[in-house]
PDB file of C-alpha atoms and ligand atoms in Angstrom:
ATOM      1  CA  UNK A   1      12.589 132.754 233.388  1.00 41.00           C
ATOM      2  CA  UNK A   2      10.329 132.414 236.568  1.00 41.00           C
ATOM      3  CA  UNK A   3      11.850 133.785 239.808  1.00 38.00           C
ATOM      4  CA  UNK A   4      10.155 131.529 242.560  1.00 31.00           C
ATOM      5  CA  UNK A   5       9.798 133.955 245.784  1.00 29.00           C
ATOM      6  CA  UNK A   6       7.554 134.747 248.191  1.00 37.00           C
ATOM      7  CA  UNK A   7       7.032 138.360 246.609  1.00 53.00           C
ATOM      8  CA  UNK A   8       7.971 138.025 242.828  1.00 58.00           C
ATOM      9  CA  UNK A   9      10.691 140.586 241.951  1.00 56.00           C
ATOM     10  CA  UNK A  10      12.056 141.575 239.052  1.00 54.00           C
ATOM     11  CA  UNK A  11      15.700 140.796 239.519  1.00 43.00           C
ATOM     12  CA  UNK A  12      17.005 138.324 236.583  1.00 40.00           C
ATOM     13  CA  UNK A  13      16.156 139.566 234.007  1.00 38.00           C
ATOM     14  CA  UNK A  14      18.706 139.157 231.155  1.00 41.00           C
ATOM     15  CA  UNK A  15      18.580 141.372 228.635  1.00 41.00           C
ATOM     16  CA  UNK A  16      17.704 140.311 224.509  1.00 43.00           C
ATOM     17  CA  UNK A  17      20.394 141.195 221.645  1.00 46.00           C
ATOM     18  CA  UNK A  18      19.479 144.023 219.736  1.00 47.00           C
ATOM     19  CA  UNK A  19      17.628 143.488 216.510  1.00 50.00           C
ATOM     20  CA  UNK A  20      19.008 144.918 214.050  1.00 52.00           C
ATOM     21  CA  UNK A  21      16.080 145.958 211.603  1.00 63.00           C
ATOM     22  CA  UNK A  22      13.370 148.831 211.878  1.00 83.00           C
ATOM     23  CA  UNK A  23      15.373 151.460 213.644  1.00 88.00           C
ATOM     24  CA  UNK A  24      13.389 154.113 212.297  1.00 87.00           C
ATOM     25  CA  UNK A  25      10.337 152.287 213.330  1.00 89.00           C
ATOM     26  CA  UNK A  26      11.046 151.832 216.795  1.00 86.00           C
ATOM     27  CA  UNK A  27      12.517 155.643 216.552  1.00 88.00           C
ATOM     28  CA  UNK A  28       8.582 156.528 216.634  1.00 90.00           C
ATOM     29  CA  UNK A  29       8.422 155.200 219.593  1.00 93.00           C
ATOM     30  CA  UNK A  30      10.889 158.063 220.972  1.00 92.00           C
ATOM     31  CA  UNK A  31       8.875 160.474 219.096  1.00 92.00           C
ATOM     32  CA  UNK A  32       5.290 159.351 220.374  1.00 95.00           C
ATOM     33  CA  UNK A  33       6.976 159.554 224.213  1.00 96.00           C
ATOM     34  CA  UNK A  34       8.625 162.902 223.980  1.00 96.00           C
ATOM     35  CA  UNK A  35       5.735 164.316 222.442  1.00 97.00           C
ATOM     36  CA  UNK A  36       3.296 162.556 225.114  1.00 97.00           C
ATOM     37  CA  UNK A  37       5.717 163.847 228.252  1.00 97.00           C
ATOM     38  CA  UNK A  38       6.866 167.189 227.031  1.00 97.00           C
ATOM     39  CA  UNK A  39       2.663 167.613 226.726  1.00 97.00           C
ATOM     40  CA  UNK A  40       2.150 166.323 230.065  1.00 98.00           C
ATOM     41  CA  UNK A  41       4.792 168.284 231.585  1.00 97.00           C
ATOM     42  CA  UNK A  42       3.599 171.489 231.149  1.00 97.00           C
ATOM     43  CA  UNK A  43      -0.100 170.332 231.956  1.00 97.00           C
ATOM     44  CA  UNK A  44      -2.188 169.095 229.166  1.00 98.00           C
ATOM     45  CA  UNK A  45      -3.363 166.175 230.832  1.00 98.00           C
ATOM     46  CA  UNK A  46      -2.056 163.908 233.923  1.00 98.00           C
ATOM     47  CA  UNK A  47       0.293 161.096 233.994  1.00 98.00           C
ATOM     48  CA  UNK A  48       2.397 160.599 236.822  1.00 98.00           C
ATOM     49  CA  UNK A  49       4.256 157.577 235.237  1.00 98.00           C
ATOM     50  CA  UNK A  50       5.469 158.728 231.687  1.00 98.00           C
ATOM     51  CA  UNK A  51       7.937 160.642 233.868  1.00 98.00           C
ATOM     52  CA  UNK A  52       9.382 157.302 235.214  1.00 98.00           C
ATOM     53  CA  UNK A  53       9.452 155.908 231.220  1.00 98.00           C
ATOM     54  CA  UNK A  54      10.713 158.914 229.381  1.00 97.00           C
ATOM     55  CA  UNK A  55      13.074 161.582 229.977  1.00 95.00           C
ATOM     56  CA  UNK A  56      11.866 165.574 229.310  1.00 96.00           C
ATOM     57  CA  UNK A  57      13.447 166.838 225.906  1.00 91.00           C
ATOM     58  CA  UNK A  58      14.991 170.251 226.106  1.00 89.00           C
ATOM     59  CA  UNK A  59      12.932 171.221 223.034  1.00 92.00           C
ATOM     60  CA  UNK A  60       9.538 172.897 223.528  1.00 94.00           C
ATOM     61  CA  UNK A  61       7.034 171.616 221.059  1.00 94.00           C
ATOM     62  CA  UNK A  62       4.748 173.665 219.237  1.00 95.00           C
ATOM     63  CA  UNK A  63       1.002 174.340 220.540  1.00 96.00           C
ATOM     64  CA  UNK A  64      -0.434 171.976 217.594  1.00 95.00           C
ATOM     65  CA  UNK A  65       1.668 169.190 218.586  1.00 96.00           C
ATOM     66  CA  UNK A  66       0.692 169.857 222.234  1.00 97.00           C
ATOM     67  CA  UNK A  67      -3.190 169.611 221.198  1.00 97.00           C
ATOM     68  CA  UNK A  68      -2.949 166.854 218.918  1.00 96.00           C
ATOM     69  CA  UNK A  69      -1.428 164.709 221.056  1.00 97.00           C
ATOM     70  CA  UNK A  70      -4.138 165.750 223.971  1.00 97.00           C
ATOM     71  CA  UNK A  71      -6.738 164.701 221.283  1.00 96.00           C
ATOM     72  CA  UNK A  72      -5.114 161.390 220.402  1.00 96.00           C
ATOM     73  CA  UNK A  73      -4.559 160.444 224.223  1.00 97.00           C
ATOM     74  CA  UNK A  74      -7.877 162.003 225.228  1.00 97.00           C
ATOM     75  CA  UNK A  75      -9.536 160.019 222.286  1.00 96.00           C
ATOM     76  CA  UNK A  76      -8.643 156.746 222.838  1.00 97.00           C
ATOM     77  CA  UNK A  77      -9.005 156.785 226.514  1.00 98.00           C
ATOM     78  CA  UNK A  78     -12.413 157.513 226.178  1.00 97.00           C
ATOM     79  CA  UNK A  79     -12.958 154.546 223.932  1.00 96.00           C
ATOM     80  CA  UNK A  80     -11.100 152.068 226.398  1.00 98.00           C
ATOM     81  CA  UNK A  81     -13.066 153.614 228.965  1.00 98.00           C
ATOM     82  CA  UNK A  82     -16.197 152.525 227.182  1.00 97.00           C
ATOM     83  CA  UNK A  83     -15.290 149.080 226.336  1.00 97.00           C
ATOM     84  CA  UNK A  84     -14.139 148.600 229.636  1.00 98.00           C
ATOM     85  CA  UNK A  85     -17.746 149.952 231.073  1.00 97.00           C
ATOM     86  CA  UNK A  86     -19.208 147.583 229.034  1.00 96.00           C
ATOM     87  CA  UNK A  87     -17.657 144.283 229.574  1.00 97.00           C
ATOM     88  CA  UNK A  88     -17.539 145.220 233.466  1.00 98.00           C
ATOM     89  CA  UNK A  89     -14.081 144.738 233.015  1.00 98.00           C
ATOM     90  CA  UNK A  90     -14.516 141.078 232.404  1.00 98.00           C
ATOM     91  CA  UNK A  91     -12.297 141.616 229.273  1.00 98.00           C
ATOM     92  CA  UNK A  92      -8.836 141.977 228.127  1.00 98.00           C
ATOM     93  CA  UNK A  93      -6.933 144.683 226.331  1.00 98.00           C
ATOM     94  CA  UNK A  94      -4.313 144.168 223.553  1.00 98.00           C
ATOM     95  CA  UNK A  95      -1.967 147.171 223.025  1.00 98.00           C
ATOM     96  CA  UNK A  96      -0.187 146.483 219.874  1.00 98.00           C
ATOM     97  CA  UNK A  97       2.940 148.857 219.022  1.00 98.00           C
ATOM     98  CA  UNK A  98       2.609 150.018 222.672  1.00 98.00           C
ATOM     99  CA  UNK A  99       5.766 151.673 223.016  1.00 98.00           C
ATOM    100  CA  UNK A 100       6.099 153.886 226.378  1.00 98.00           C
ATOM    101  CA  UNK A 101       2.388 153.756 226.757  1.00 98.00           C
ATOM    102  CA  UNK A 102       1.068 153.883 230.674  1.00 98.00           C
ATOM    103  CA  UNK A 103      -2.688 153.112 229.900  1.00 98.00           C
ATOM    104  CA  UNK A 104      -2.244 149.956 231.996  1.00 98.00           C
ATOM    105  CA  UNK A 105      -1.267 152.074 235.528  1.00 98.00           C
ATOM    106  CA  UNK A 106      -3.710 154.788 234.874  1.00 98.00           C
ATOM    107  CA  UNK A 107      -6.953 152.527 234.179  1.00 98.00           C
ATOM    108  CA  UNK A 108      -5.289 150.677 237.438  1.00 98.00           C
ATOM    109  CA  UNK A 109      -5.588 154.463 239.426  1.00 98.00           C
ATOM    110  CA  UNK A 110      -8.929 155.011 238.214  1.00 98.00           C
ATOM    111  CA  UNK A 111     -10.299 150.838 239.430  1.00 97.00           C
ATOM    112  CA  UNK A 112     -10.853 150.084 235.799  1.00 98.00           C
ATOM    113  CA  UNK A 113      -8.423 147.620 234.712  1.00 98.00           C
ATOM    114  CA  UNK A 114      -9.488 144.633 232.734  1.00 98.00           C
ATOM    115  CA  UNK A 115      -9.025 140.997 233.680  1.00 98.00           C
ATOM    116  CA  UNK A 116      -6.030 141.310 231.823  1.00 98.00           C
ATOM    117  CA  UNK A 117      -3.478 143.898 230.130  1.00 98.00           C
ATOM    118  CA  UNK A 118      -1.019 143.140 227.187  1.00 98.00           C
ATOM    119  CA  UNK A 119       1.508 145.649 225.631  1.00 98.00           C
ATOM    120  CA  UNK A 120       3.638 143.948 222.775  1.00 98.00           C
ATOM    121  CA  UNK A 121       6.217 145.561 220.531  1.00 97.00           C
ATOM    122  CA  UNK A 122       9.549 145.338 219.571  1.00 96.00           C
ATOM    123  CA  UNK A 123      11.789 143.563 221.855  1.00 95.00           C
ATOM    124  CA  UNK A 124      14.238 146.178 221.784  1.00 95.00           C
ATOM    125  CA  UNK A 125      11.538 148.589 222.822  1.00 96.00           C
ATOM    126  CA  UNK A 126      10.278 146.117 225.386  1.00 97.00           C
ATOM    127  CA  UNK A 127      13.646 145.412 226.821  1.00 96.00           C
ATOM    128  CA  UNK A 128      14.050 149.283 227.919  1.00 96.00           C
ATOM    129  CA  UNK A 129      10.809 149.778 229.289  1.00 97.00           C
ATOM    130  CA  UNK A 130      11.239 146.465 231.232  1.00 97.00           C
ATOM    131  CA  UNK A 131      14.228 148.155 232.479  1.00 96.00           C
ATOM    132  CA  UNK A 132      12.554 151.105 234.001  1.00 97.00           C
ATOM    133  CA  UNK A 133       9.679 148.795 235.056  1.00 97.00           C
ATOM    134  CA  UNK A 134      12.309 147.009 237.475  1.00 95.00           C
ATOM    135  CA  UNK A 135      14.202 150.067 238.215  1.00 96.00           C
ATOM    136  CA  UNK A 136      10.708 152.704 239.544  1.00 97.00           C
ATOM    137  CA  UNK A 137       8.451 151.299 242.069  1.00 97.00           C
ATOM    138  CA  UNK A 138       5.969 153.521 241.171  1.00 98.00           C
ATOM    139  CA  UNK A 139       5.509 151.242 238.082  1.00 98.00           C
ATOM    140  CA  UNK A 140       6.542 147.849 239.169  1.00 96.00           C
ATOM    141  CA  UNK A 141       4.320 148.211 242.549  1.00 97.00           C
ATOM    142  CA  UNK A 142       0.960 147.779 241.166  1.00 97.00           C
ATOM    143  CA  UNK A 143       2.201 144.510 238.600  1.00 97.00           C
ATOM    144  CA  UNK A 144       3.161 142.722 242.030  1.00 96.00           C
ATOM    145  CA  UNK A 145       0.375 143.980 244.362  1.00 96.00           C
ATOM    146  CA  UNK A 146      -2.162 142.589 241.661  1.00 96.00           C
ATOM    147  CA  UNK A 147       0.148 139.561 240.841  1.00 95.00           C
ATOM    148  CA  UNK A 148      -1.709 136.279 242.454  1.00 91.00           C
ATOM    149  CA  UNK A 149       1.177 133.401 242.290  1.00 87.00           C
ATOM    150  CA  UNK A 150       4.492 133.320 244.221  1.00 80.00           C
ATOM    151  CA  UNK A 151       6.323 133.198 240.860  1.00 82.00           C
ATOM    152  CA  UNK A 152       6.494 135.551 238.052  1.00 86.00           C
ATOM    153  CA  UNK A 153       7.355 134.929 234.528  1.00 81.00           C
ATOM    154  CA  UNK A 154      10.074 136.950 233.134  1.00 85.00           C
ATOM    155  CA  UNK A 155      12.837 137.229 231.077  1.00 87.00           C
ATOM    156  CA  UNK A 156      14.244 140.342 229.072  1.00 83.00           C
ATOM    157  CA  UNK A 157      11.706 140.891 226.527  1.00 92.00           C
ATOM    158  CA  UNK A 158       8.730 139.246 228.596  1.00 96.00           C
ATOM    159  CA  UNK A 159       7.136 139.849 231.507  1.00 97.00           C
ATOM    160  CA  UNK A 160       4.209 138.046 232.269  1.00 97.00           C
ATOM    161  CA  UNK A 161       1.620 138.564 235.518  1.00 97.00           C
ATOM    162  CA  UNK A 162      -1.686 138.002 236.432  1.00 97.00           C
ATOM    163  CA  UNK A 163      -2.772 141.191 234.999  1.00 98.00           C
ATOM    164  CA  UNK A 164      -0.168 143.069 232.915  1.00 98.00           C
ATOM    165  CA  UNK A 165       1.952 141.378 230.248  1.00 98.00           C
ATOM    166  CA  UNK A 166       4.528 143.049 228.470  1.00 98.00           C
ATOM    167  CA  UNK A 167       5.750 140.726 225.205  1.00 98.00           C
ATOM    168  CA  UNK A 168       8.250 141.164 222.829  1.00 98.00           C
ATOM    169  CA  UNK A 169       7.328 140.367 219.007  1.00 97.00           C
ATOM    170  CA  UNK A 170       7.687 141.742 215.703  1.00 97.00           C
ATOM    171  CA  UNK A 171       3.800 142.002 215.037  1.00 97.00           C
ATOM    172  CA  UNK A 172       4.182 141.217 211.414  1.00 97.00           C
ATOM    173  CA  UNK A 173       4.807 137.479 212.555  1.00 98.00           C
ATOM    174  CA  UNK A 174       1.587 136.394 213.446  1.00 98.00           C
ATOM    175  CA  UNK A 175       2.427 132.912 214.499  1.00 98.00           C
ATOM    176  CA  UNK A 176       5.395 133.910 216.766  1.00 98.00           C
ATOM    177  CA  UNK A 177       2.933 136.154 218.093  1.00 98.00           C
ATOM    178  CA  UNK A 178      -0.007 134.139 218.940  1.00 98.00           C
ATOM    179  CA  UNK A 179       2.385 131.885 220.447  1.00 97.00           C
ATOM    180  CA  UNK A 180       3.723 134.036 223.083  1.00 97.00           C
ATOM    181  CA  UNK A 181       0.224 135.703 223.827  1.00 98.00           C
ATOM    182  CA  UNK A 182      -0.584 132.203 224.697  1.00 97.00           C
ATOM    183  CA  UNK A 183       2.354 131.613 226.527  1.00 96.00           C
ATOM    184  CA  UNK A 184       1.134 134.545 228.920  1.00 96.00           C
ATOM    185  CA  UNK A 185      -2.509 133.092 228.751  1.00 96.00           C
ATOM    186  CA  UNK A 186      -4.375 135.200 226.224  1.00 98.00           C
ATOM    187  CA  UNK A 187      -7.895 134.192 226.481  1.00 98.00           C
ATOM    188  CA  UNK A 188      -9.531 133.938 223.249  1.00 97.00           C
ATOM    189  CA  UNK A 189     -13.392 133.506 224.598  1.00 97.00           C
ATOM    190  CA  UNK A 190     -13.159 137.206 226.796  1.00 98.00           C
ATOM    191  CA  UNK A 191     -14.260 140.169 225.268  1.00 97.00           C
ATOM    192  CA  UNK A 192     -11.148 142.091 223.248  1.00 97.00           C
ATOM    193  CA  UNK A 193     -10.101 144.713 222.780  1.00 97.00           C
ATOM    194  CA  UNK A 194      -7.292 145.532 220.305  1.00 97.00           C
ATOM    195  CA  UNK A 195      -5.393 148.830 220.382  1.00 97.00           C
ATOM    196  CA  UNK A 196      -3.316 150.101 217.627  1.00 96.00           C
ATOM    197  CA  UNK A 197      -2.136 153.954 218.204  1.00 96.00           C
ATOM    198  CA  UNK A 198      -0.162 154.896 215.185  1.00 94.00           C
ATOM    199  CA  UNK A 199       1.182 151.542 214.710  1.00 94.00           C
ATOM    200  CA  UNK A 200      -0.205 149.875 211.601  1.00 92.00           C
ATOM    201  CA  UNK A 201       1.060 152.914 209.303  1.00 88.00           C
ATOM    202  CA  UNK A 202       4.607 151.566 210.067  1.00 90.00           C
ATOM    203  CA  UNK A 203       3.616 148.415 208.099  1.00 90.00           C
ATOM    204  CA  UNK A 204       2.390 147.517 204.899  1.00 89.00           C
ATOM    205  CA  UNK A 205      -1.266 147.260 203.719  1.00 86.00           C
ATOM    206  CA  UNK A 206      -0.600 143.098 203.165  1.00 90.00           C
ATOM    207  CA  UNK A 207       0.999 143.064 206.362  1.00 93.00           C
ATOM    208  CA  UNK A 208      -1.812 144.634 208.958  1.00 91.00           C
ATOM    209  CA  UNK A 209      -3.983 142.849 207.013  1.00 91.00           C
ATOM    210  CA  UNK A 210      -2.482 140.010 207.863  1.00 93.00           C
ATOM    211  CA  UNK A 211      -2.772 141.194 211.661  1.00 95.00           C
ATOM    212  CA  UNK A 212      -6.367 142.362 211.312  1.00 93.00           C
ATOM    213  CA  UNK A 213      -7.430 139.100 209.861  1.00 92.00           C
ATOM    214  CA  UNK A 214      -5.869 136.961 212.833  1.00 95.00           C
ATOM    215  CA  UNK A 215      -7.938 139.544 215.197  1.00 94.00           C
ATOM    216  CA  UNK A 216     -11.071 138.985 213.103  1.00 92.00           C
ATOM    217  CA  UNK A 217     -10.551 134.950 213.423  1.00 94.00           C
ATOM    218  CA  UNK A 218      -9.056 134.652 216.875  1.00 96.00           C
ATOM    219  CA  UNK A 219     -11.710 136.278 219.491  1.00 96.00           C
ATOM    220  CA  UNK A 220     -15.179 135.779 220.262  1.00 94.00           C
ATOM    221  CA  UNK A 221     -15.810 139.284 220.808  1.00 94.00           C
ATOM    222  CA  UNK A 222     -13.592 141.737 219.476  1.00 94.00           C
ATOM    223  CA  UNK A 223     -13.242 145.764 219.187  1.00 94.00           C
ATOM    224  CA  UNK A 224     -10.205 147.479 217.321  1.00 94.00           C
ATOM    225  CA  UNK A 225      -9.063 150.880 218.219  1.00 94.00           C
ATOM    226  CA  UNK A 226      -7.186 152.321 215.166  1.00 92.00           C
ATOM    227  CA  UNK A 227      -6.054 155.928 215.644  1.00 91.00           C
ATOM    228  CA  UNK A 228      -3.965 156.584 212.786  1.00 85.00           C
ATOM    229  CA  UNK A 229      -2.429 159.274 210.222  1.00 75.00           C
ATOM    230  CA  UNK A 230      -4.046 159.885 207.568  1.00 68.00           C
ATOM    231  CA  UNK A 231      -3.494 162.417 204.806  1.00 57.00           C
ATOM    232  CA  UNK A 232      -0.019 162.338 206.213  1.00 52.00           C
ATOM    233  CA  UNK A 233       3.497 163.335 204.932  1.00 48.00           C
ATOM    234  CA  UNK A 234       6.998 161.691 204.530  1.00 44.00           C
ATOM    235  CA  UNK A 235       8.744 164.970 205.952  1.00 46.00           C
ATOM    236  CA  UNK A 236       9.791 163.690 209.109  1.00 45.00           C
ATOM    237  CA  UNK A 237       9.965 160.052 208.526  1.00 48.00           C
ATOM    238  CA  UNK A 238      12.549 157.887 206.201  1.00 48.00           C
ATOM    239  CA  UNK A 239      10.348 156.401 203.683  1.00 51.00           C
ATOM    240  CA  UNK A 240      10.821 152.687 204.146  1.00 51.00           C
ATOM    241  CA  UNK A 241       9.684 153.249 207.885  1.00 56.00           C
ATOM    242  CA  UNK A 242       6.186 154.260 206.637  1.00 59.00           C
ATOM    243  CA  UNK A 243       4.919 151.746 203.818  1.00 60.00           C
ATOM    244  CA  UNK A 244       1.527 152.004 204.721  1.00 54.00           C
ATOM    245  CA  UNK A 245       1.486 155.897 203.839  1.00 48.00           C
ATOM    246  CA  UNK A 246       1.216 156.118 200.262  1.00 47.00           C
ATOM    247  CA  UNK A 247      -1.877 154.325 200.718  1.00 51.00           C
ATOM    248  CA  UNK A 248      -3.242 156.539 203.370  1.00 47.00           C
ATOM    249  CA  UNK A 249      -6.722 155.807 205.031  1.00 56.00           C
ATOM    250  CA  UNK A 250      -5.502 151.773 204.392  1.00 61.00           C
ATOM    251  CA  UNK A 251      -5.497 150.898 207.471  1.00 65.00           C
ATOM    252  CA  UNK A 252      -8.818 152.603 208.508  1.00 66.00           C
ATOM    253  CA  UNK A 253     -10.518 151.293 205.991  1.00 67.00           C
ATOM    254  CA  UNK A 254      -9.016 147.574 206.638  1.00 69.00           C
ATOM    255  CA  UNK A 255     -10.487 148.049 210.410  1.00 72.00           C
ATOM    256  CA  UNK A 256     -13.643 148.966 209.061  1.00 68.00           C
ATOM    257  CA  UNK A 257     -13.761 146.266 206.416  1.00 65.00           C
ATOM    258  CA  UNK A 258     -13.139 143.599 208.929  1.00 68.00           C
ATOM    259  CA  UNK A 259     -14.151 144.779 211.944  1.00 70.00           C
ATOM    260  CA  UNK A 260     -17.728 145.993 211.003  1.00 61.00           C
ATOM    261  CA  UNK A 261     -17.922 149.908 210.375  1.00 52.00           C
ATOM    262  CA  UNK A 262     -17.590 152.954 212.369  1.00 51.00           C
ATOM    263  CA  UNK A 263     -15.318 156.044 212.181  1.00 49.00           C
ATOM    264  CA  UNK A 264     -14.945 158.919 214.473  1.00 48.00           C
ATOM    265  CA  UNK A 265     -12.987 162.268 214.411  1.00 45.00           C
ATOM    266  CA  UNK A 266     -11.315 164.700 212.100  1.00 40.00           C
ATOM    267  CA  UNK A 267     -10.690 164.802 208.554  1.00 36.00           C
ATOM    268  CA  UNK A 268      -6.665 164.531 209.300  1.00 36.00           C
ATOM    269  CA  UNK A 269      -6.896 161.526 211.646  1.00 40.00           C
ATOM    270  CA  UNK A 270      -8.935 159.087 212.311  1.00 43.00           C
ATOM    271  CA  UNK A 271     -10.270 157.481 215.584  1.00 47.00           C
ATOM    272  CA  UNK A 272     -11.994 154.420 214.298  1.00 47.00           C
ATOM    273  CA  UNK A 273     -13.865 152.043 216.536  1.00 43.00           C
ATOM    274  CA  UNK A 274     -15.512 148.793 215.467  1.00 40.00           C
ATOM    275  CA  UNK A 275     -17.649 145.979 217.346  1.00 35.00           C
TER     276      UNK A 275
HETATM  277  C1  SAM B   1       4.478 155.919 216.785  1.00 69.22           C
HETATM  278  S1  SAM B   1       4.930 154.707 217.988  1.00 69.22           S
HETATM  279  C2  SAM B   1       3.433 154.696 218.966  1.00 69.22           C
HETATM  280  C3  SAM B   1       3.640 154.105 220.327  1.00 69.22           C
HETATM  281  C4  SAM B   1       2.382 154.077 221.205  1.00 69.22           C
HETATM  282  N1  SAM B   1       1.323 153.322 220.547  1.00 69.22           N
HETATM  283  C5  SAM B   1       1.943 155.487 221.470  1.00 69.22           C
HETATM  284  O1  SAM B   1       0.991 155.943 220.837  1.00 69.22           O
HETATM  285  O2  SAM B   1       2.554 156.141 222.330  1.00 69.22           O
HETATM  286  C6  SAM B   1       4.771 153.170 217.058  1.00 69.22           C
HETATM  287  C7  SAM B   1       5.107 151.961 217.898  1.00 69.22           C
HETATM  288  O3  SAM B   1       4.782 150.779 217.178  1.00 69.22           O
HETATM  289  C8  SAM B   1       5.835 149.856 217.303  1.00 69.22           C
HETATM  290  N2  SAM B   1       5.827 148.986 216.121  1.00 69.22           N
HETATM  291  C9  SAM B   1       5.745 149.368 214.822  1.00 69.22           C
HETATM  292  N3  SAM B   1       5.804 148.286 214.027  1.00 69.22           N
HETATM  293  C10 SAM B   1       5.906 147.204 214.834  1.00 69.22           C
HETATM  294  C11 SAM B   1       6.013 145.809 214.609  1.00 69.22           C
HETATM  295  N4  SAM B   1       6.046 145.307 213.382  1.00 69.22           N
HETATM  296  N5  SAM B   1       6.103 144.983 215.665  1.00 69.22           N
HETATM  297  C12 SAM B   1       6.101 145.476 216.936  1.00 69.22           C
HETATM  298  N6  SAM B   1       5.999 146.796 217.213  1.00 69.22           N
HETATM  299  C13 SAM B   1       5.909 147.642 216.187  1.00 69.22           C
HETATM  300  C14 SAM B   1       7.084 150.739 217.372  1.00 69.22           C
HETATM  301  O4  SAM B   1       8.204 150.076 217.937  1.00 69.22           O
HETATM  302  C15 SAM B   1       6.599 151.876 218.246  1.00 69.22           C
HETATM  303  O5  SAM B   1       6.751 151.636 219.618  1.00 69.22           O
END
């Protein structure tokens, strides 16, 4: 839907019926947040706008948690960071699986945003943090003070600006998915780069494959961020939510096989970066 106004707003936005599949996928993306704001809260790092996205679980998690999840946002900052530095920001960022991720207003604090931002996931998942996007100025103010045109193109799993895009889209469906990154004016000559935080565990080897080979084929230029499990354990998780497990290190070594071949970080997970 475009709203045509002088200053796009967000009203009318209708909202998408639920999809029914993949609860406990999208239930990670609950897990991820909690994790990410209870960390925040008590002052691992900063991040004024997961408090706007997620609410602050009553249960304390344990020290480990705290410091992984320092590591993991700390980690793949830093790699943004540098791709970003690099390109001079001429560039554009993918975040695939993004869930309640606020990469796109903290790069926008710090003057480093690229030419343009995309989050995808679910469109349940989209739908609610479109919701809070609308609802907190503190995250909806910087979308419309960067946004050029009088109209903005939204509807309740889409929101597409001049810089930030949030899409809904199952990323196992590669050709639904090209076609809305289109729709919201990917660029396939820029400099890319794809980010997949604990995301392509959720899906089978065949099926990131699938993903990483339409990355490969689609951009000029191209660098994958894959920060994923490895080594890890079913415990927590039903086991149809994690396919890609039993085959742990799949997915890293899928990035590296396509991508070219570099790995960073500890034995238990693995940052991997590729040009
Ligand atoms: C563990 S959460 C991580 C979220 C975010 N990357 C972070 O680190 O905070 C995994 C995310 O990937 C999304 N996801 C998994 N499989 C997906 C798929 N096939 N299509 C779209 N999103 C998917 C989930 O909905 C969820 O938001």
């Amino acid at each position: 839907m475009a709203t045509s106004l002088r200053r796009p707003s967000f009203t009318g936005c209708s909202s998408s019926p639920p999809d029914a599949d993949d609860e406990g996928v999208r239930g990670t993306c609950e897990d991820a947040s909690l994790c990410k704001r209870f960390a925040v809260s008590i002052g691992y790092w900063q991040d004024p706008y997961i408090p706007h996205l997620v609410r602050l679980s009553k249960e304390r998690k344990a020290p480990e948690i705290n410091r992984g999840y320092f590591a993991r946002v700390h980690g793949v900052s830093q790699l943004i960071k540098a791709f970003l530095r690099k390109t001079g920001c001429n560039c554009q960022i993918l975040n695939l699986g993004a869930g309640m991720d606020t990469t796109f207003w903290r790069l926008k604090d710090e003057d480093l945003l690229p030419s343009k931002y995309f989050e995808i996931d679910f469109p349940m998942i989209v739908t609610r943090k479109l919701h809070s996007i609308k609802l907190k100025p503190l995250l909806s103010k910087p979308i419309l003070d960067l946004h050029s045109e009088d109209t903005l193109q939204m509807d309740g799993h889409t929101l597409d600006s001049t810089r930030y895009a949030i899409i809904g889209a199952d990323l196992r469906d590669i050709p639904e998915l090209e076609e809305k990154l289109k729709k919201c004016n990917m660029n396939t000559q820029l400099p890319t780069l794809l980010v997949a935080e604990c995301v392509l565990v959720y899906m089978t080897p065949e099926q990131s494959a699938n993903l990483l080979k339409w990355a490969a084929n689609s951009f000029e230029t191209a660098m994958f961020i894959n920060y994923e499990q490895v080594r890890g354990s079913r415990r927590n998780v039903p086991s149809s939510s994690k396919p890609g497990i039993p085959e742990f290190l799949t997915s890293c070594r899928l990035v590296a096989r396509v991508f070219g071949n570099s790995c960073l970080g500890p034995q238990e997970s693995f940052l991997e970066f590729s040009f």
